PDB file of C-alpha atoms in Angstrom:
ATOM      1  CA  ALA N 784      45.366 101.501  86.551  1.00 75.00           C
ATOM      2  CA  GLN N 785      46.416 103.009  83.031  1.00 80.00           C
ATOM      3  CA  SER N 786      49.762 102.757  81.863  1.00 88.00           C
ATOM      4  CA  VAL N 787      52.433 105.209  79.457  1.00 94.00           C
ATOM      5  CA  THR N 788      54.597 103.360  77.765  1.00 96.00           C
ATOM      6  CA  GLN N 789      57.214 105.873  75.752  1.00 97.00           C
ATOM      7  CA  PRO N 790      59.436 103.493  73.852  1.00 96.00           C
ATOM      8  CA  ASP N 791      62.131 105.132  72.100  1.00 95.00           C
ATOM      9  CA  ILE N 792      64.469 106.952  75.100  1.00 95.00           C
ATOM     10  CA  HIS N 793      66.079 109.300  72.305  1.00 96.00           C
ATOM     11  CA  ILE N 794      66.145 110.145  68.999  1.00 97.00           C
ATOM     12  CA  THR N 795      68.046 111.607  66.605  1.00 97.00           C
ATOM     13  CA  VAL N 796      67.186 113.167  64.017  1.00 97.00           C
ATOM     14  CA  SER N 797      68.713 116.297  61.726  1.00 97.00           C
ATOM     15  CA  GLU N 798      67.302 119.520  61.703  1.00 97.00           C
ATOM     16  CA  GLY N 799      64.574 119.658  58.316  1.00 97.00           C
ATOM     17  CA  ALA N 800      63.804 115.825  59.093  1.00 97.00           C
ATOM     18  CA  SER N 801      60.028 114.682  59.675  1.00 97.00           C
ATOM     19  CA  LEU N 802      59.385 113.253  63.454  1.00 97.00           C
ATOM     20  CA  GLU N 803      57.790 110.201  65.268  1.00 97.00           C
ATOM     21  CA  LEU N 804      57.180 109.845  69.064  1.00 98.00           C
ATOM     22  CA  ARG N 805      55.358 106.750  70.276  1.00 98.00           C
ATOM     23  CA  CYS N 806      53.435 106.704  72.362  1.00 98.00           C
ATOM     24  CA  ASN N 807      51.007 103.709  73.517  1.00 96.00           C
ATOM     25  CA  TYR N 808      48.104 104.101  76.963  1.00 93.00           C
ATOM     26  CA  SER N 809      46.675 100.692  78.672  1.00 90.00           C
ATOM     27  CA  TYR N 810      43.615 102.285  79.547  1.00 83.00           C
ATOM     28  CA  GLY N 811      39.464 100.211  79.177  1.00 75.00           C
ATOM     29  CA  ALA N 812      37.529 102.830  77.965  1.00 77.00           C
ATOM     30  CA  THR N 813      38.696 105.152  75.686  1.00 77.00           C
ATOM     31  CA  PRO N 814      41.675 108.088  77.797  1.00 84.00           C
ATOM     32  CA  TYR N 815      42.694 111.028  77.377  1.00 90.00           C
ATOM     33  CA  LEU N 816      45.115 112.265  75.543  1.00 93.00           C
ATOM     34  CA  PHE N 817      48.295 114.722  75.782  1.00 95.00           C
ATOM     35  CA  TRP N 818      51.897 115.388  74.262  1.00 97.00           C
ATOM     36  CA  TYR N 819      54.201 118.113  77.112  1.00 97.00           C
ATOM     37  CA  VAL N 820      57.325 118.643  76.071  1.00 97.00           C
ATOM     38  CA  GLN N 821      60.141 120.227  78.463  1.00 95.00           C
ATOM     39  CA  SER N 822      63.079 122.373  77.751  1.00 93.00           C
ATOM     40  CA  PRO N 823      66.304 121.868  79.654  1.00 88.00           C
ATOM     41  CA  GLY N 824      66.469 123.761  82.566  1.00 85.00           C
ATOM     42  CA  GLN N 825      61.900 124.097  82.189  1.00 88.00           C
ATOM     43  CA  GLY N 826      59.170 123.135  83.014  1.00 90.00           C
ATOM     44  CA  LEU N 827      56.892 121.032  80.864  1.00 94.00           C
ATOM     45  CA  GLN N 828      54.445 122.130  78.456  1.00 94.00           C
ATOM     46  CA  LEU N 829      51.044 121.093  76.914  1.00 94.00           C
ATOM     47  CA  LEU N 830      52.398 120.131  73.457  1.00 96.00           C
ATOM     48  CA  LEU N 831      48.866 119.109  72.515  1.00 95.00           C
ATOM     49  CA  LYS N 832      45.935 116.737  73.587  1.00 93.00           C
ATOM     50  CA  TYR N 833      43.153 114.577  73.033  1.00 92.00           C
ATOM     51  CA  PHE N 834      39.464 113.677  74.900  1.00 87.00           C
ATOM     52  CA  SER N 835      37.117 112.567  71.931  1.00 84.00           C
ATOM     53  CA  GLY N 836      36.240 113.862  67.920  1.00 85.00           C
ATOM     54  CA  ASP N 837      38.562 114.451  65.539  1.00 87.00           C
ATOM     55  CA  THR N 838      40.828 111.194  65.811  1.00 90.00           C
ATOM     56  CA  LEU N 839      43.872 113.611  64.459  1.00 96.00           C
ATOM     57  CA  VAL N 840      44.978 116.686  66.711  1.00 96.00           C
ATOM     58  CA  GLN N 841      46.670 119.775  66.002  1.00 96.00           C
ATOM     59  CA  GLY N 842      49.000 120.774  68.732  1.00 96.00           C
ATOM     60  CA  ILE N 843      51.345 123.874  69.195  1.00 95.00           C
ATOM     61  CA  LYS N 844      54.949 124.483  67.530  1.00 94.00           C
ATOM     62  CA  GLY N 845      53.796 122.579  64.422  1.00 96.00           C
ATOM     63  CA  PHE N 846      52.913 119.805  65.509  1.00 97.00           C
ATOM     64  CA  GLU N 847      50.464 116.740  65.492  1.00 97.00           C
ATOM     65  CA  ALA N 848      49.227 113.392  67.558  1.00 98.00           C
ATOM     66  CA  GLU N 849      46.727 111.030  65.779  1.00 96.00           C
ATOM     67  CA  PHE N 850      44.806 108.931  69.035  1.00 94.00           C
ATOM     68  CA  LYS N 851      44.205 105.213  66.767  1.00 94.00           C
ATOM     69  CA  ARG N 852      41.748 103.000  69.160  1.00 91.00           C
ATOM     70  CA  SER N 853      42.699 100.021  67.162  1.00 91.00           C
ATOM     71  CA  GLN N 854      46.766 100.367  67.976  1.00 93.00           C
ATOM     72  CA  SER N 855      46.539 102.347  71.917  1.00 93.00           C
ATOM     73  CA  SER N 856      48.744 104.566  70.491  1.00 95.00           C
ATOM     74  CA  PHE N 857      49.082 109.028  70.398  1.00 97.00           C
ATOM     75  CA  ASN N 858      52.400 109.266  68.553  1.00 98.00           C
ATOM     76  CA  LEU N 859      53.373 112.874  68.121  1.00 98.00           C
ATOM     77  CA  ARG N 860      54.682 113.796  64.744  1.00 98.00           C
ATOM     78  CA  LYS N 861      55.593 116.791  62.627  1.00 98.00           C
ATOM     79  CA  PRO N 862      56.964 117.325  59.001  1.00 97.00           C
ATOM     80  CA  SER N 863      59.946 119.076  60.152  1.00 97.00           C
ATOM     81  CA  VAL N 864      62.203 119.534  62.997  1.00 97.00           C
ATOM     82  CA  HIS N 865      63.763 122.302  64.052  1.00 96.00           C
ATOM     83  CA  TRP N 866      66.458 122.820  66.244  1.00 95.00           C
ATOM     84  CA  SER N 867      64.858 124.462  68.696  1.00 95.00           C
ATOM     85  CA  ASP N 868      63.253 121.197  69.202  1.00 96.00           C
ATOM     86  CA  ALA N 869      65.694 119.262  70.959  1.00 96.00           C
ATOM     87  CA  ALA N 870      64.114 118.887  73.966  1.00 97.00           C
ATOM     88  CA  GLU N 871      62.276 115.619  75.988  1.00 96.00           C
ATOM     89  CA  TYR N 872      58.586 114.794  75.373  1.00 97.00           C
ATOM     90  CA  PHE N 873      55.797 112.864  77.701  1.00 96.00           C
ATOM     91  CA  CYS N 874      52.814 111.254  76.598  1.00 96.00           C
ATOM     92  CA  ALA N 875      50.288 111.336  79.109  1.00 94.00           C
ATOM     93  CA  VAL N 876      47.421 109.352  79.893  1.00 91.00           C
ATOM     94  CA  GLY N 877      43.731 110.720  82.116  1.00 85.00           C
ATOM     95  CA  GLY N 878      40.945 108.268  82.908  1.00 70.00           C
ATOM     96  CA  ARG N 879      37.302 108.930  82.470  1.00 63.00           C
ATOM     97  CA  GLY N 880      35.849 108.266  85.630  1.00 59.00           C
ATOM     98  CA  GLY N 881      36.302 110.886  87.539  1.00 56.00           C
ATOM     99  CA  SER N 882      40.304 110.825  88.740  1.00 61.00           C
ATOM    100  CA  GLU N 883      42.008 114.781  87.698  1.00 70.00           C
ATOM    101  CA  LYS N 884      45.773 112.766  87.924  1.00 81.00           C
ATOM    102  CA  LEU N 885      48.021 111.999  84.519  1.00 87.00           C
ATOM    103  CA  VAL N 886      50.033 108.748  83.482  1.00 89.00           C
ATOM    104  CA  PHE N 887      53.793 110.206  82.286  1.00 92.00           C
ATOM    105  CA  GLY N 888      55.413 108.645  80.662  1.00 94.00           C
ATOM    106  CA  LYS N 889      58.654 107.790  80.878  1.00 94.00           C
ATOM    107  CA  GLY N 890      59.779 110.391  78.227  1.00 95.00           C
ATOM    108  CA  THR N 891      61.559 110.502  75.321  1.00 97.00           C
ATOM    109  CA  LYS N 892      64.805 113.146  74.830  1.00 96.00           C
ATOM    110  CA  LEU N 893      65.027 114.226  71.301  1.00 97.00           C
ATOM    111  CA  THR N 894      68.543 115.833  70.046  1.00 97.00           C
ATOM    112  CA  VAL N 895      68.198 117.618  66.656  1.00 97.00           C
ATOM    113  CA  ASN N 896      71.482 117.756  64.317  1.00 95.00           C
ATOM    114  CA  PRO N 897      71.732 120.882  62.035  1.00 90.00           C
TER     115      PRO N 897
ATOM    116  CA  ASN E 393      49.485 136.051  85.459  1.00 74.00           C
ATOM    117  CA  ALA E 394      52.332 134.685  87.161  1.00 82.00           C
ATOM    118  CA  GLY E 395      50.879 130.980  86.612  1.00 93.00           C
ATOM    119  CA  VAL E 396      52.867 128.067  88.641  1.00 96.00           C
ATOM    120  CA  THR E 397      55.793 129.144  90.980  1.00 96.00           C
ATOM    121  CA  GLN E 398      57.809 127.088  93.305  1.00 97.00           C
ATOM    122  CA  THR E 399      59.758 127.996  95.997  1.00 96.00           C
ATOM    123  CA  PRO E 400      62.961 127.616  95.555  1.00 96.00           C
ATOM    124  CA  LYS E 401      63.928 127.130  92.595  1.00 95.00           C
ATOM    125  CA  PHE E 402      67.392 125.643  94.470  1.00 95.00           C
ATOM    126  CA  ARG E 403      68.302 123.615  97.537  1.00 96.00           C
ATOM    127  CA  VAL E 404      71.234 121.348  99.248  1.00 97.00           C
ATOM    128  CA  LEU E 405      70.031 119.556 102.335  1.00 96.00           C
ATOM    129  CA  LYS E 406      72.451 117.566 104.484  1.00 97.00           C
ATOM    130  CA  THR E 407      70.197 114.203 106.001  1.00 97.00           C
ATOM    131  CA  GLY E 408      67.978 114.319 108.551  1.00 96.00           C
ATOM    132  CA  GLN E 409      67.480 117.949 107.202  1.00 97.00           C
ATOM    133  CA  SER E 410      63.973 119.040 106.655  1.00 96.00           C
ATOM    134  CA  MET E 411      62.183 121.358 104.223  1.00 95.00           C
ATOM    135  CA  THR E 412      59.274 122.885 102.649  1.00 97.00           C
ATOM    136  CA  LEU E 413      59.329 124.048  98.706  1.00 97.00           C
ATOM    137  CA  LEU E 414      56.411 126.403  98.159  1.00 97.00           C
ATOM    138  CA  CYS E 415      53.998 125.722  95.013  1.00 97.00           C
ATOM    139  CA  ALA E 416      51.347 128.962  94.507  1.00 98.00           C
ATOM    140  CA  GLN E 417      49.098 129.186  91.943  1.00 97.00           C
ATOM    141  CA  ASP E 418      47.092 132.690  90.713  1.00 96.00           C
ATOM    142  CA  MET E 419      44.826 130.774  88.186  1.00 95.00           C
ATOM    143  CA  ASN E 420      41.936 129.941  91.074  1.00 95.00           C
ATOM    144  CA  HIS E 421      42.322 125.872  90.095  1.00 93.00           C
ATOM    145  CA  GLU E 422      41.097 123.992  92.463  1.00 92.00           C
ATOM    146  CA  TYR E 423      43.797 120.991  92.491  1.00 92.00           C
ATOM    147  CA  MET E 424      46.628 120.901  92.462  1.00 94.00           C
ATOM    148  CA  TYR E 425      50.366 117.967  92.025  1.00 94.00           C
ATOM    149  CA  TRP E 426      53.521 117.252  93.305  1.00 97.00           C
ATOM    150  CA  TYR E 427      56.182 115.227  90.994  1.00 96.00           C
ATOM    151  CA  ARG E 428      59.132 114.204  91.237  1.00 96.00           C
ATOM    152  CA  GLN E 429      61.037 113.972  87.858  1.00 95.00           C
ATOM    153  CA  ASP E 430      64.200 111.409  88.095  1.00 93.00           C
ATOM    154  CA  PRO E 431      66.355 110.351  85.423  1.00 88.00           C
ATOM    155  CA  GLY E 432      64.282 107.569  83.125  1.00 85.00           C
ATOM    156  CA  MET E 433      61.664 107.536  85.347  1.00 88.00           C
ATOM    157  CA  GLY E 434      59.886 110.570  83.962  1.00 89.00           C
ATOM    158  CA  LEU E 435      57.010 112.215  86.472  1.00 92.00           C
ATOM    159  CA  ARG E 436      55.859 110.337  89.756  1.00 93.00           C
ATOM    160  CA  LEU E 437      52.886 111.552  91.794  1.00 93.00           C
ATOM    161  CA  ILE E 438      53.975 112.265  95.286  1.00 96.00           C
ATOM    162  CA  HIS E 439      51.207 114.411  96.539  1.00 96.00           C
ATOM    163  CA  TYR E 440      47.748 115.560  95.095  1.00 93.00           C
ATOM    164  CA  SER E 441      44.232 117.907  96.130  1.00 93.00           C
ATOM    165  CA  VAL E 442      41.251 117.882  94.991  1.00 89.00           C
ATOM    166  CA  GLY E 443      40.532 121.412  96.183  1.00 91.00           C
ATOM    167  CA  GLU E 444      41.205 123.405  99.691  1.00 93.00           C
ATOM    168  CA  GLY E 445      42.203 121.609 102.956  1.00 93.00           C
ATOM    169  CA  THR E 446      42.015 118.278 100.738  1.00 93.00           C
ATOM    170  CA  THR E 447      45.508 116.218 100.002  1.00 95.00           C
ATOM    171  CA  ALA E 448      45.900 112.417  98.825  1.00 93.00           C
ATOM    172  CA  LYS E 449      48.628 110.361  98.957  1.00 93.00           C
ATOM    173  CA  GLY E 450      49.910 109.668  95.073  1.00 91.00           C
ATOM    174  CA  GLU E 451      52.755 107.286  93.464  1.00 90.00           C
ATOM    175  CA  VAL E 452      55.504 107.774  95.981  1.00 95.00           C
ATOM    176  CA  PRO E 453      54.184 109.274  98.895  1.00 96.00           C
ATOM    177  CA  ASP E 454      56.518 107.957 101.746  1.00 96.00           C
ATOM    178  CA  GLY E 455      58.496 110.277 103.065  1.00 96.00           C
ATOM    179  CA  TYR E 456      57.014 113.396 101.986  1.00 97.00           C
ATOM    180  CA  ASN E 457      54.105 115.755 103.328  1.00 96.00           C
ATOM    181  CA  VAL E 458      51.976 117.967 101.711  1.00 97.00           C
ATOM    182  CA  SER E 459      49.513 121.071 103.017  1.00 97.00           C
ATOM    183  CA  ARG E 460      46.692 122.722 101.290  1.00 97.00           C
ATOM    184  CA  LEU E 461      45.127 125.573 103.380  1.00 95.00           C
ATOM    185  CA  LYS E 462      45.002 128.120 101.126  1.00 95.00           C
ATOM    186  CA  LYS E 463      43.721 127.368  98.358  1.00 96.00           C
ATOM    187  CA  GLN E 464      46.320 129.395  95.606  1.00 97.00           C
ATOM    188  CA  ASN E 465      49.350 127.363  97.632  1.00 97.00           C
ATOM    189  CA  PHE E 466      50.069 123.749  98.454  1.00 98.00           C
ATOM    190  CA  LEU E 467      52.789 122.572 100.234  1.00 98.00           C
ATOM    191  CA  LEU E 468      55.528 120.189 100.161  1.00 98.00           C
ATOM    192  CA  GLY E 469      57.609 118.726 103.302  1.00 97.00           C
ATOM    193  CA  LEU E 470      60.753 116.534 104.189  1.00 96.00           C
ATOM    194  CA  GLU E 471      60.796 116.039 107.308  1.00 91.00           C
ATOM    195  CA  SER E 472      64.161 114.777 107.593  1.00 95.00           C
ATOM    196  CA  ALA E 473      65.478 114.490 104.646  1.00 95.00           C
ATOM    197  CA  ALA E 474      67.746 111.440 102.722  1.00 96.00           C
ATOM    198  CA  PRO E 475      69.700 110.977  99.728  1.00 97.00           C
ATOM    199  CA  SER E 476      66.845 109.119  97.509  1.00 96.00           C
ATOM    200  CA  GLN E 477      64.893 112.387  97.517  1.00 97.00           C
ATOM    201  CA  THR E 478      66.952 113.991  95.582  1.00 97.00           C
ATOM    202  CA  SER E 479      65.941 115.178  92.751  1.00 97.00           C
ATOM    203  CA  VAL E 480      63.833 118.290  90.735  1.00 96.00           C
ATOM    204  CA  TYR E 481      60.761 118.555  92.434  1.00 97.00           C
ATOM    205  CA  PHE E 482      57.440 119.741  89.775  1.00 96.00           C
ATOM    206  CA  CYS E 483      54.147 121.217  91.239  1.00 97.00           C
ATOM    207  CA  ALA E 484      51.205 121.764  88.588  1.00 95.00           C
ATOM    208  CA  SER E 485      47.820 122.499  88.784  1.00 94.00           C
ATOM    209  CA  SER E 486      44.389 122.061  86.949  1.00 91.00           C
ATOM    210  CA  PRO E 487      41.081 123.465  87.369  1.00 88.00           C
ATOM    211  CA  GLY E 488      39.007 121.011  87.822  1.00 78.00           C
ATOM    212  CA  GLY E 489      36.412 118.294  86.620  1.00 72.00           C
ATOM    213  CA  VAL E 490      36.828 115.994  84.010  1.00 70.00           C
ATOM    214  CA  PRO E 491      41.251 115.253  83.168  1.00 66.00           C
ATOM    215  CA  VAL E 492      41.901 119.145  81.899  1.00 71.00           C
ATOM    216  CA  GLU E 493      45.486 119.883  81.422  1.00 83.00           C
ATOM    217  CA  GLN E 494      46.884 120.162  84.428  1.00 90.00           C
ATOM    218  CA  PHE E 495      49.361 123.431  84.120  1.00 92.00           C
ATOM    219  CA  PHE E 496      54.020 123.152  85.725  1.00 94.00           C
ATOM    220  CA  GLY E 497      55.306 124.974  87.739  1.00 95.00           C
ATOM    221  CA  PRO E 498      59.616 125.352  86.102  1.00 94.00           C
ATOM    222  CA  GLY E 499      60.365 123.278  89.590  1.00 95.00           C
ATOM    223  CA  THR E 500      63.174 123.165  92.502  1.00 96.00           C
ATOM    224  CA  ARG E 501      66.434 120.562  92.113  1.00 96.00           C
ATOM    225  CA  LEU E 502      67.158 119.262  96.147  1.00 97.00           C
ATOM    226  CA  THR E 503      69.638 117.510  96.990  1.00 97.00           C
ATOM    227  CA  VAL E 504      70.737 115.740  99.615  1.00 97.00           C
ATOM    228  CA  LEU E 505      73.892 114.839 100.757  1.00 96.00           C
TER     229      LEU E 505
END
C-alpha cells in the first residue's frame, strides 16, 4: 500500500523568499503524484500532478515540483513566495493498480511573513 | 458549472442524533469520495463510490453509511453521532479511469456535542 510523508508540519518564510515543501512517498512502482493547496476555510485545489514523462512539472500559481525516483520524493517549489500563498499544502499519491484512491500526507502549513 | 457542492456548510449535533450530508457534482464524474479532515491527521477516506449504485469502505468507515442512488449525488449518513465524529468533511469527485485529480467541495464543519 502506498503512503506519503510530509516531514514539515509548519514552515514560515518571508514574502519574496524561495520555498521548498518536502514530500516523500512509499510505493512499489512509479506512482501518480499530486500537490493540493487548501486556503483557510476552503476545499482543496489541485496545484500540479505527475503521471509520467518529464520529472519537472509546472503547476498553477507559479509552483513546480520535481519527481525524484531515487529519493522517492516529489518536492514542491516556488522561487518567490507571495503573501497569498499562505495556506496548507498536501501531497498525495495514487497507485497504478487500477485503484482510484489517493493517499494524502498530513499537510504542511505555510505562513508568509511580510 | 458549480463543480462539487456540499450541504450543509455547518452543523451542530448532540450525541446520538443522526444526520445526512449531501454531496452533489455536475461534472458527470463516475467516482465520488467522502473524507474527514482532523488537525494533524490530513485527509482520511471514509467511503467512496466507483459508480451509481456502488459504495466501498475507505480507511475510517466505522460509524458512517453512504448511498449513491444517483450518479450526481453521494450521501454520507451518521446514524448516531459521537463527539469523535466532530470534524470537517470533504466530498470529492473524479472522472474515473486512472487516478486523475479529484475535485473537492468546500467542506462541511460538523460539531458533535
